[in-house]
Tab-separated table of C-alpha atoms and ligand atoms in Angstrom:
chain	number	residue	atom	x	y	z
A	1	MET	CA	21.907	8.549	16.884
A	2	LYS	CA	20.319	5.143	14.578
A	3	LYS	CA	17.163	6.756	13.033
A	4	TYR	CA	14.003	4.126	13.251
A	5	ASN	CA	11.729	5.667	9.586
A	6	PHE	CA	8.125	5.119	10.213
A	7	ASN	CA	6.850	7.197	7.761
A	8	ALA	CA	3.786	7.000	6.008
A	9	GLY	CA	5.194	7.255	2.397
A	10	PRO	CA	7.132	7.865	0.846
A	11	SER	CA	8.297	5.249	3.585
A	12	VAL	CA	11.251	3.318	4.733
A	13	LEU	CA	12.907	1.081	2.395
A	14	PRO	CA	15.360	-2.014	2.575
A	15	ASP	CA	19.474	-0.835	3.034
A	16	VAL	CA	20.597	-3.220	0.453
A	17	VAL	CA	18.109	-1.744	-1.425
A	18	LEU	CA	19.320	2.244	-0.802
A	19	GLU	CA	22.951	0.920	-2.008
A	20	ALA	CA	22.020	-0.730	-5.397
A	21	ALA	CA	20.275	2.245	-6.435
A	22	ALA	CA	22.451	4.927	-5.797
A	23	LYS	CA	24.866	2.297	-7.596
A	24	ALA	CA	22.606	2.047	-10.436
A	25	ILE	CA	22.597	5.908	-10.460
A	26	ILE	CA	27.106	5.508	-11.433
A	27	ASP	CA	27.208	2.333	-12.896
A	28	PHE	CA	24.075	0.735	-14.315
A	29	ASP	CA	25.070	-3.104	-14.314
A	30	GLY	CA	28.273	-3.032	-15.302
A	31	THR	CA	27.267	-0.903	-18.062
A	32	GLY	CA	29.418	2.130	-17.129
A	33	LEU	CA	27.028	4.512	-17.971
A	34	SER	CA	24.549	5.260	-15.002
A	35	LEU	CA	20.604	4.216	-14.858
A	36	LEU	CA	19.366	7.471	-15.415
A	37	SER	CA	21.240	8.349	-18.792
A	38	ILE	CA	20.216	5.144	-20.617
A	39	SER	CA	17.076	4.154	-23.182
A	40	HIS	CA	14.359	2.275	-21.453
A	41	ARG	CA	14.663	0.093	-24.259
A	42	THR	CA	18.061	-0.564	-23.625
A	43	PRO	CA	17.787	-4.655	-22.872
A	44	GLU	CA	19.532	-4.179	-19.389
A	45	PHE	CA	16.994	-2.177	-18.572
A	46	GLU	CA	14.356	-4.612	-20.446
A	47	ALA	CA	16.146	-7.358	-18.185
A	48	VAL	CA	15.094	-5.343	-14.874
A	49	LEU	CA	11.970	-4.171	-15.947
A	50	SER	CA	10.731	-8.531	-16.502
A	51	GLU	CA	12.644	-9.929	-13.576
A	52	ALA	CA	10.333	-7.518	-11.515
A	53	GLN	CA	7.019	-8.814	-13.446
A	54	SER	CA	8.261	-12.509	-12.715
A	55	LEU	CA	9.058	-11.509	-8.755
A	56	PHE	CA	5.772	-9.626	-8.435
A	57	ARG	CA	4.198	-12.571	-9.762
A	58	GLU	CA	6.354	-15.042	-7.856
A	59	LEU	CA	5.961	-13.292	-4.593
A	60	LEU	CA	2.515	-12.370	-5.027
A	61	ASN	CA	1.789	-15.877	-6.730
A	62	ILE	CA	-0.367	-13.985	-9.124
A	63	PRO	CA	-1.973	-17.193	-11.258
A	64	ASP	CA	-1.074	-17.035	-15.667
A	65	ASN	CA	-4.174	-15.505	-17.187
A	66	TYR	CA	-3.339	-11.758	-15.282
A	67	LYS	CA	-1.689	-9.288	-16.352
A	68	ILE	CA	0.713	-7.607	-14.650
A	69	TYR	CA	2.218	-3.272	-15.827
A	70	PHE	CA	3.571	-0.639	-14.248
A	71	VAL	CA	3.216	2.651	-14.573
A	72	GLY	CA	3.500	6.205	-13.981
A	73	GLY	CA	1.161	8.605	-12.342
A	74	GLY	CA	0.868	6.917	-9.418
A	75	ALA	CA	-2.907	6.015	-7.576
A	76	SER	CA	-4.836	8.746	-7.518
A	77	THR	CA	-4.237	8.429	-11.626
A	78	GLN	CA	-5.443	4.694	-11.219
A	79	PHE	CA	-8.792	6.471	-9.552
A	80	PHE	CA	-9.628	7.212	-12.997
A	81	HIS	CA	-8.046	4.214	-15.347
A	82	ILE	CA	-10.271	1.900	-13.220
A	83	PRO	CA	-13.764	3.368	-13.634
A	84	ALA	CA	-12.784	4.744	-17.792
A	85	ASN	CA	-11.631	0.939	-17.970
A	86	PHE	CA	-14.081	-0.852	-16.320
A	87	LEU	CA	-17.104	1.516	-15.063
A	88	GLY	CA	-20.010	0.715	-17.737
A	89	LYS	CA	-23.313	1.093	-16.026
A	90	LYS	CA	-22.596	0.809	-12.052
A	91	ALA	CA	-19.516	-0.140	-9.713
A	92	GLY	CA	-20.024	-0.504	-5.886
A	93	TYR	CA	-17.633	1.251	-3.773
A	94	ILE	CA	-17.006	0.229	-0.179
A	95	HIS	CA	-16.117	4.099	1.813
A	96	THR	CA	-13.424	3.783	4.142
A	97	GLY	CA	-11.770	6.675	4.118
A	98	VAL	CA	-9.933	9.461	2.225
A	99	TRP	CA	-8.358	7.502	-0.658
A	100	THR	CA	-12.055	5.911	-1.590
A	101	LYS	CA	-13.173	8.952	-1.171
A	102	LYS	CA	-11.472	10.061	-3.908
A	103	ALA	CA	-11.570	7.047	-6.237
A	104	ILE	CA	-15.513	7.274	-5.699
A	105	LYS	CA	-15.333	10.934	-6.957
A	106	GLU	CA	-13.171	10.047	-9.999
A	107	ALA	CA	-15.675	7.247	-10.737
A	108	LYS	CA	-18.879	9.407	-10.880
A	109	LEU	CA	-17.519	11.049	-13.859
A	110	PHE	CA	-18.269	7.566	-15.541
A	111	GLY	CA	-21.116	5.775	-14.494
A	112	GLU	CA	-23.653	5.514	-11.373
A	113	VAL	CA	-21.575	4.398	-8.570
A	114	ASP	CA	-23.169	3.206	-5.561
A	115	VAL	CA	-21.510	3.306	-2.034
A	116	LEU	CA	-22.747	0.123	-0.975
A	117	ALA	CA	-21.225	0.967	2.686
A	118	SER	CA	-19.356	3.464	5.057
A	119	SER	CA	-17.158	3.652	7.988
A	120	GLU	CA	-17.728	7.373	7.497
A	121	ASP	CA	-19.979	7.538	11.039
A	122	LYS	CA	-17.255	6.969	13.097
A	123	ASN	CA	-14.570	8.535	10.648
A	124	PHE	CA	-13.204	6.044	9.462
A	125	THR	CA	-12.188	3.595	12.610
A	126	TYR	CA	-13.124	0.318	11.731
A	127	ILE	CA	-14.175	-1.703	7.866
A	128	PRO	CA	-18.090	-1.960	7.142
A	129	LYS	CA	-19.140	-6.226	6.856
A	130	GLY	CA	-22.361	-7.995	6.271
A	131	PHE	CA	-23.001	-5.237	3.588
A	132	GLU	CA	-24.858	-6.993	-0.135
A	133	ILE	CA	-23.156	-6.642	-2.461
A	134	PRO	CA	-25.647	-6.394	-5.789
A	135	ALA	CA	-24.766	-8.624	-8.969
A	136	ASP	CA	-25.441	-6.254	-11.582
A	137	LEU	CA	-22.807	-4.625	-10.941
A	138	ASP	CA	-19.441	-3.845	-13.048
A	139	TYR	CA	-16.968	-4.261	-10.584
A	140	LEU	CA	-16.803	-3.922	-6.417
A	141	TYR	CA	-14.230	-1.354	-5.148
A	142	ILE	CA	-12.330	-1.391	-1.695
A	143	CYS	CA	-8.997	0.215	-0.278
A	144	ALA	CA	-7.456	-3.213	1.244
A	145	ASN	CA	-5.665	-1.071	4.074
A	146	ASN	CA	-6.732	2.880	4.688
A	147	THR	CA	-3.435	3.958	5.344
A	148	ILE	CA	-4.675	6.855	7.582
A	149	TYR	CA	-6.701	5.429	9.731
A	150	GLY	CA	-4.676	1.865	10.481
A	151	THR	CA	-7.775	0.112	8.886
A	152	GLU	CA	-7.301	-3.334	7.156
A	153	TYR	CA	-9.353	-5.901	5.569
A	154	LYS	CA	-8.508	-8.989	7.085
A	155	GLU	CA	-9.785	-11.252	3.955
A	156	ASP	CA	-10.375	-11.891	0.601
A	157	ILE	CA	-14.041	-10.699	-0.174
A	158	ASP	CA	-15.949	-13.568	-1.629
A	159	SER	CA	-18.105	-11.442	-4.119
A	160	PRO	CA	-20.096	-11.623	-6.687
A	161	VAL	CA	-18.778	-9.262	-9.009
A	162	PRO	CA	-15.122	-8.309	-10.181
A	163	VAL	CA	-13.950	-7.070	-6.588
A	164	ILE	CA	-10.872	-4.038	-7.758
A	165	ALA	CA	-8.590	-3.395	-4.941
A	166	ASP	CA	-6.589	-0.027	-3.917
A	167	MET	CA	-3.700	-2.072	-1.999
A	168	SER	CA	-0.896	0.985	-2.533
A	169	SER	CA	-0.937	0.438	1.691
A	170	ASN	CA	-0.436	-3.278	2.457
A	171	ILE	CA	1.057	-4.895	-1.405
A	172	LEU	CA	3.312	-8.015	-0.358
A	173	SER	CA	2.623	-7.491	2.969
A	174	ARG	CA	0.338	-10.565	3.209
A	175	PRO	CA	-0.060	-13.469	1.400
A	176	ILE	CA	-3.915	-12.880	-1.195
A	177	ASP	CA	-5.691	-14.753	-3.650
A	178	VAL	CA	-4.988	-13.358	-5.836
A	179	SER	CA	-7.782	-15.493	-7.773
A	180	LYS	CA	-10.683	-13.835	-5.844
A	181	TYR	CA	-9.791	-9.700	-7.588
A	182	ALA	CA	-9.970	-9.382	-10.719
A	183	VAL	CA	-7.738	-5.751	-10.631
A	184	ILE	CA	-5.127	-5.123	-7.602
A	185	TYR	CA	-3.502	-1.938	-8.011
A	186	GLY	CA	-1.508	0.870	-5.608
A	187	GLY	CA	0.985	3.379	-5.927
A	188	ALA	CA	4.505	1.639	-4.637
A	189	GLN	CA	5.868	3.932	-2.809
A	190	LYS	CA	4.528	2.512	0.190
A	191	ASN	CA	5.986	-0.999	0.468
A	192	LEU	CA	8.172	-1.304	-3.317
A	193	ALA	CA	9.825	1.573	-3.749
A	194	PRO	CA	10.495	5.023	-4.628
A	195	ALA	CA	6.493	7.509	-5.572
A	196	GLY	CA	6.831	7.347	-9.316
A	197	VAL	CA	5.321	4.041	-10.235
A	198	SER	CA	2.855	2.225	-9.458
A	199	PHE	CA	1.718	-1.931	-9.829
A	200	VAL	CA	-1.625	-3.251	-11.741
A	201	ILE	CA	-2.611	-6.822	-12.162
A	202	VAL	CA	-5.407	-7.238	-14.152
A	203	ARG	CA	-7.499	-10.411	-14.940
A	204	ASP	CA	-7.189	-11.459	-18.635
A	205	ASP	CA	-11.514	-11.825	-18.775
A	206	MET	CA	-11.212	-7.860	-17.392
A	207	LEU	CA	-9.649	-6.558	-20.775
A	208	GLY	CA	-12.296	-4.504	-23.049
A	209	LYS	CA	-15.195	-4.579	-21.217
A	210	VAL	CA	-15.672	-2.022	-21.563
A	211	ALA	CA	-16.919	-0.023	-25.430
A	212	ARG	CA	-15.368	3.920	-23.936
A	213	GLU	CA	-12.843	5.237	-26.562
A	214	LEU	CA	-9.906	6.305	-24.192
A	215	PRO	CA	-6.961	8.120	-24.172
A	216	SER	CA	-3.898	5.621	-25.667
A	217	MET	CA	-2.559	6.551	-22.219
A	218	VAL	CA	-6.008	6.093	-19.951
A	219	ASN	CA	-6.006	2.969	-22.030
A	220	VAL	CA	-5.405	-0.973	-20.196
A	221	ASN	CA	-4.805	-2.574	-22.573
A	222	THR	CA	-2.060	0.088	-23.967
A	223	HIS	CA	-0.225	-1.066	-20.927
A	224	VAL	CA	-1.050	-4.584	-20.632
A	225	ASP	CA	-0.450	-4.684	-25.464
A	226	ASN	CA	2.984	-2.282	-25.022
A	227	ASN	CA	4.020	-3.764	-21.731
A	228	SER	CA	4.164	-1.215	-19.754
A	229	MET	CA	6.652	0.179	-22.750
A	230	PHE	CA	3.949	2.582	-24.537
A	231	ASN	CA	5.786	5.736	-23.457
A	232	THR	CA	8.719	6.346	-20.715
A	233	PRO	CA	8.283	4.195	-17.953
A	234	PRO	CA	9.506	5.115	-14.216
A	235	VAL	CA	13.117	3.987	-15.114
A	236	PHE	CA	14.260	4.535	-11.838
A	237	PRO	CA	11.601	3.207	-9.297
A	238	ILE	CA	10.944	0.263	-11.651
A	239	TYR	CA	14.854	-0.205	-10.758
A	240	VAL	CA	14.177	0.627	-7.041
A	241	LEU	CA	11.014	-2.121	-7.142
A	242	ARG	CA	13.009	-5.284	-8.550
A	243	GLU	CA	15.388	-5.155	-5.879
A	244	THR	CA	13.237	-4.590	-3.423
A	245	LEU	CA	11.581	-7.407	-4.682
A	246	LYS	CA	15.043	-9.817	-4.821
A	247	TRP	CA	15.080	-8.600	-0.925
A	248	MET	CA	12.049	-9.876	-0.479
A	249	LYS	CA	13.208	-13.442	-1.804
A	250	ALA	CA	16.207	-13.513	-0.214
A	251	GLU	CA	14.563	-13.343	2.819
A	252	GLY	CA	12.652	-16.151	2.521
A	253	GLY	CA	9.585	-14.662	0.792
A	254	LEU	CA	5.804	-13.730	1.056
A	255	GLU	CA	5.509	-16.070	3.998
A	256	VAL	CA	8.695	-14.928	6.287
A	257	ILE	CA	7.272	-10.911	5.276
A	258	TYR	CA	3.709	-12.224	6.476
A	259	ARG	CA	4.966	-13.547	9.851
A	260	ARG	CA	7.701	-10.224	10.464
A	261	ASN	CA	4.816	-7.962	9.723
A	262	GLN	CA	2.431	-9.521	12.459
A	263	GLU	CA	4.993	-9.932	15.125
A	264	LYS	CA	5.539	-5.844	15.226
A	265	ALA	CA	1.927	-5.407	14.566
A	266	ALA	CA	0.764	-7.992	17.153
A	267	LYS	CA	4.164	-5.714	19.490
A	268	LEU	CA	3.301	-2.519	19.459
A	269	TYR	CA	-0.979	-2.700	19.663
A	270	ALA	CA	-0.080	-5.074	23.215
A	271	GLU	CA	1.746	-1.825	23.746
A	272	ILE	CA	-0.558	0.664	23.070
A	273	ASP	CA	-2.858	-1.416	24.663
A	274	ARG	CA	-0.835	-2.539	27.723
A	275	ASN	CA	0.703	1.298	28.279
A	276	SER	CA	-2.125	3.482	30.206
A	277	LEU	CA	-1.112	6.518	28.537
A	278	PHE	CA	-1.601	5.485	25.248
A	279	ARG	CA	-5.086	3.839	23.208
A	280	GLY	CA	-5.392	2.058	19.757
A	281	THR	CA	-8.153	4.320	17.510
A	282	ALA	CA	-9.107	1.625	15.179
A	283	ALA	CA	-11.568	-1.189	15.858
A	284	THR	CA	-9.433	-4.270	17.474
A	285	GLU	CA	-10.400	-6.382	14.493
A	286	ASP	CA	-9.664	-4.339	12.058
A	287	ARG	CA	-5.958	-3.248	12.737
A	288	SER	CA	-4.007	-2.839	10.249
A	289	SER	CA	-0.381	-4.456	10.492
A	290	MET	CA	0.876	-1.864	8.706
A	291	ASN	CA	-0.918	1.582	9.854
A	292	ILE	CA	-0.144	1.905	13.273
A	293	CYS	CA	-2.438	4.305	14.626
A	294	PHE	CA	-2.981	5.304	18.318
A	295	VAL	CA	-3.685	8.470	20.833
A	296	MET	CA	-2.853	9.310	24.779
A	297	SER	CA	-5.583	8.153	26.364
A	298	GLU	CA	-8.069	10.130	27.742
A	299	GLY	CA	-6.757	12.404	30.381
A	300	ASN	CA	-3.244	11.746	29.577
A	301	GLU	CA	-3.970	14.049	25.731
A	302	ALA	CA	-1.806	17.124	27.167
A	303	LEU	CA	1.114	14.480	26.806
A	304	ALA	CA	0.906	13.797	23.032
A	305	ALA	CA	2.774	17.277	22.074
A	306	GLU	CA	5.741	15.366	24.551
A	307	PHE	CA	6.100	12.620	23.503
A	308	MET	CA	6.865	13.986	19.968
A	309	GLU	CA	9.632	15.665	21.417
A	310	PHE	CA	11.096	12.228	24.389
A	311	ALA	CA	10.485	9.803	20.658
A	312	LYS	CA	12.278	12.216	17.802
A	313	SER	CA	14.962	12.697	20.463
A	314	ARG	CA	14.912	8.234	20.750
A	315	GLY	CA	15.669	8.279	17.326
A	316	MET	CA	12.021	8.477	15.803
A	317	VAL	CA	10.730	9.717	13.185
A	318	GLY	CA	7.820	9.751	10.897
A	319	ILE	CA	5.121	8.872	14.263
A	320	LYS	CA	2.919	11.984	13.780
A	321	GLY	CA	-0.883	10.796	13.144
A	322	HIS	CA	-2.389	12.120	9.582
A	323	ARG	CA	-4.316	16.018	10.543
A	324	LEU	CA	-7.827	13.314	10.139
A	325	VAL	CA	-6.841	11.233	12.464
A	326	GLY	CA	-4.241	13.008	15.217
A	327	GLY	CA	-2.436	11.817	17.357
A	328	PHE	CA	0.569	9.402	16.698
A	329	ARG	CA	0.964	6.352	13.707
A	330	ALA	CA	3.522	4.019	13.118
A	331	SER	CA	3.672	2.733	9.874
A	332	CYS	CA	5.488	-0.546	9.899
A	333	TYR	CA	6.115	-1.319	5.832
A	334	ASN	CA	8.286	-4.787	5.328
A	335	ALA	CA	11.365	-2.876	5.975
A	336	CYS	CA	10.848	-2.180	8.856
A	337	SER	CA	12.692	-3.708	11.887
A	338	VAL	CA	11.939	-5.428	14.631
A	339	GLU	CA	14.460	-3.855	15.582
A	340	ALA	CA	12.649	-0.099	14.978
A	341	VAL	CA	9.672	-1.404	16.812
A	342	ASP	CA	10.654	-2.701	19.811
A	343	ALA	CA	12.588	0.577	20.381
A	344	LEU	CA	8.600	2.846	19.472
A	345	VAL	CA	7.872	0.109	22.713
A	346	ALA	CA	11.204	1.135	24.731
A	347	CYS	CA	10.194	4.318	23.688
A	348	MET	CA	6.693	4.516	25.450
A	349	GLN	CA	7.576	2.278	28.577
A	350	GLU	CA	10.113	4.694	29.253
A	351	PHE	CA	7.392	7.332	29.222
A	352	GLU	CA	4.795	5.612	30.453
A	353	GLN	CA	7.888	5.543	33.449
A	354	MET	CA	8.510	8.776	33.683
A	355	HIS	CA	5.138	9.933	33.905
A	356	LYS	CA	4.096	7.352	37.066
B	1	LIG	C1	-1.021	6.929	-0.559
B	1	LIG	C2	-1.780	6.482	-1.133
B	1	LIG	C3	-2.605	6.521	-2.295
B	1	LIG	C4	-2.616	8.362	-2.846
B	1	LIG	O1	-1.094	7.623	-3.689
B	1	LIG	P1	-0.801	8.468	-5.465
B	1	LIG	O2	0.313	7.457	-5.422
B	1	LIG	O3	0.092	9.608	-4.184
B	1	LIG	O4	-1.616	9.270	-5.977
B	1	LIG	C5	-3.552	5.725	-2.581
B	1	LIG	N1	-4.346	4.827	-1.924
B	1	LIG	C6	-3.736	4.688	-0.756
B	1	LIG	C7	-4.770	3.390	0.404
B	1	LIG	C8	-2.512	5.069	0.124
B	1	LIG	O5	-1.766	4.563	0.359
C-alpha cells in the first residue's frame, strides 16, 4: 500500500533526493568511493558545500551582506549559540511554545531576557500581536513556525532591533524578506535534509557584536571564517540538503513550492472546518501551512483512536498529534505532495460517512 508521510521531523524528502543520496553512499559523483568514506576537504565535497550555499542563497533571495554556514548540533545547539554570540545585556523573546521555552532558558545563562509577549495562556494556540519592542534590546527572538502547536508568523516583523528567527520547520516553505532579519537559523531535518545539520544565515554587522570569550565551536565567527569547515561538517546531511535544494529549483523555485504549500494547507484546513467530526486547534489567522493540527470535535472525542486506526489503514503515517496538544498533526512540508493531502482529506470524508 502507498504510504503518505506526514511525520513532523525528521520528515518526508523527495524520492529523487533519496535516490541520489542512496547512490552517493555507494559511488559519490563518479569518484568510485562512498560519500561516507572520503575527506570533507576533497574538491568534490567542497563543490557540494559551495553549491548548497549558493542554491540556498538563490532560492531564499539572501542578500550579499549575509553569510550562510552549516553546522552540527541541531537547532537546540543554536539555542545557546545565539545568546552566547549576540546577547550583551538584554534580549527580548516572544514565547510561543516548547521551542522558545528552551531558547529562553539557554539565553538566561548569558544575560537578561525580557519575555515581551506569550501565548501560554491559551496553550500556545496563537501568535501574540501588538507587543512593544523596546529599542534598547540586543535582539528580538521569535520562533517563526511552532511545529508542535501549528502556529506560524504570516509576516516578517518590523522591528527597531535585530530580529533572530528559528525557522527550523518553515524555512524555504515561502518567500521571506531576509533583510528584515539579522539571523535566521534552524535544524534541517524538517524541510530540507536528514537530522544532523543546521543552517545559520547571519548578517555581516552581527559578527563580533559581543566581546565575550567563547569556545571556538560556539563562536559564530569560527564557522563564518572557516566557511563551515572548521571541523568535519555533517557531510551526508549537507549532501542531501544540496539535493533537496536542486529539487526545489527544478520544481520551479520557491514561488512554485509556496503556491503548492498554500494549496495543500487550504485543502486540509477547509476539510477540518467543513467536517463535523473535526476541529482545528490553532487560531485561524495564525494557522501554520506546515504543521496542521486538529482534534475530534466536541462530542466526538471518543472516535479519536478509531480515526487513527482508520487513517493508518489508508496509508497515513505520522499524523498523531504531539502529546502536548493531542489529536492529530499532519505536517505538510515541501516534499509532501498534494496527492498525500488529497488522500488524507478523502480519508476524513470517508470516516465522516461511516459515522452519519
Ligand atoms: C524540531 C525543532 C527544534 C529542535 O531541533 P533539534 O535539531 O532537534 O535540536 C527547534 N525549533 C523548532 C521550530 C523545531 O521544529
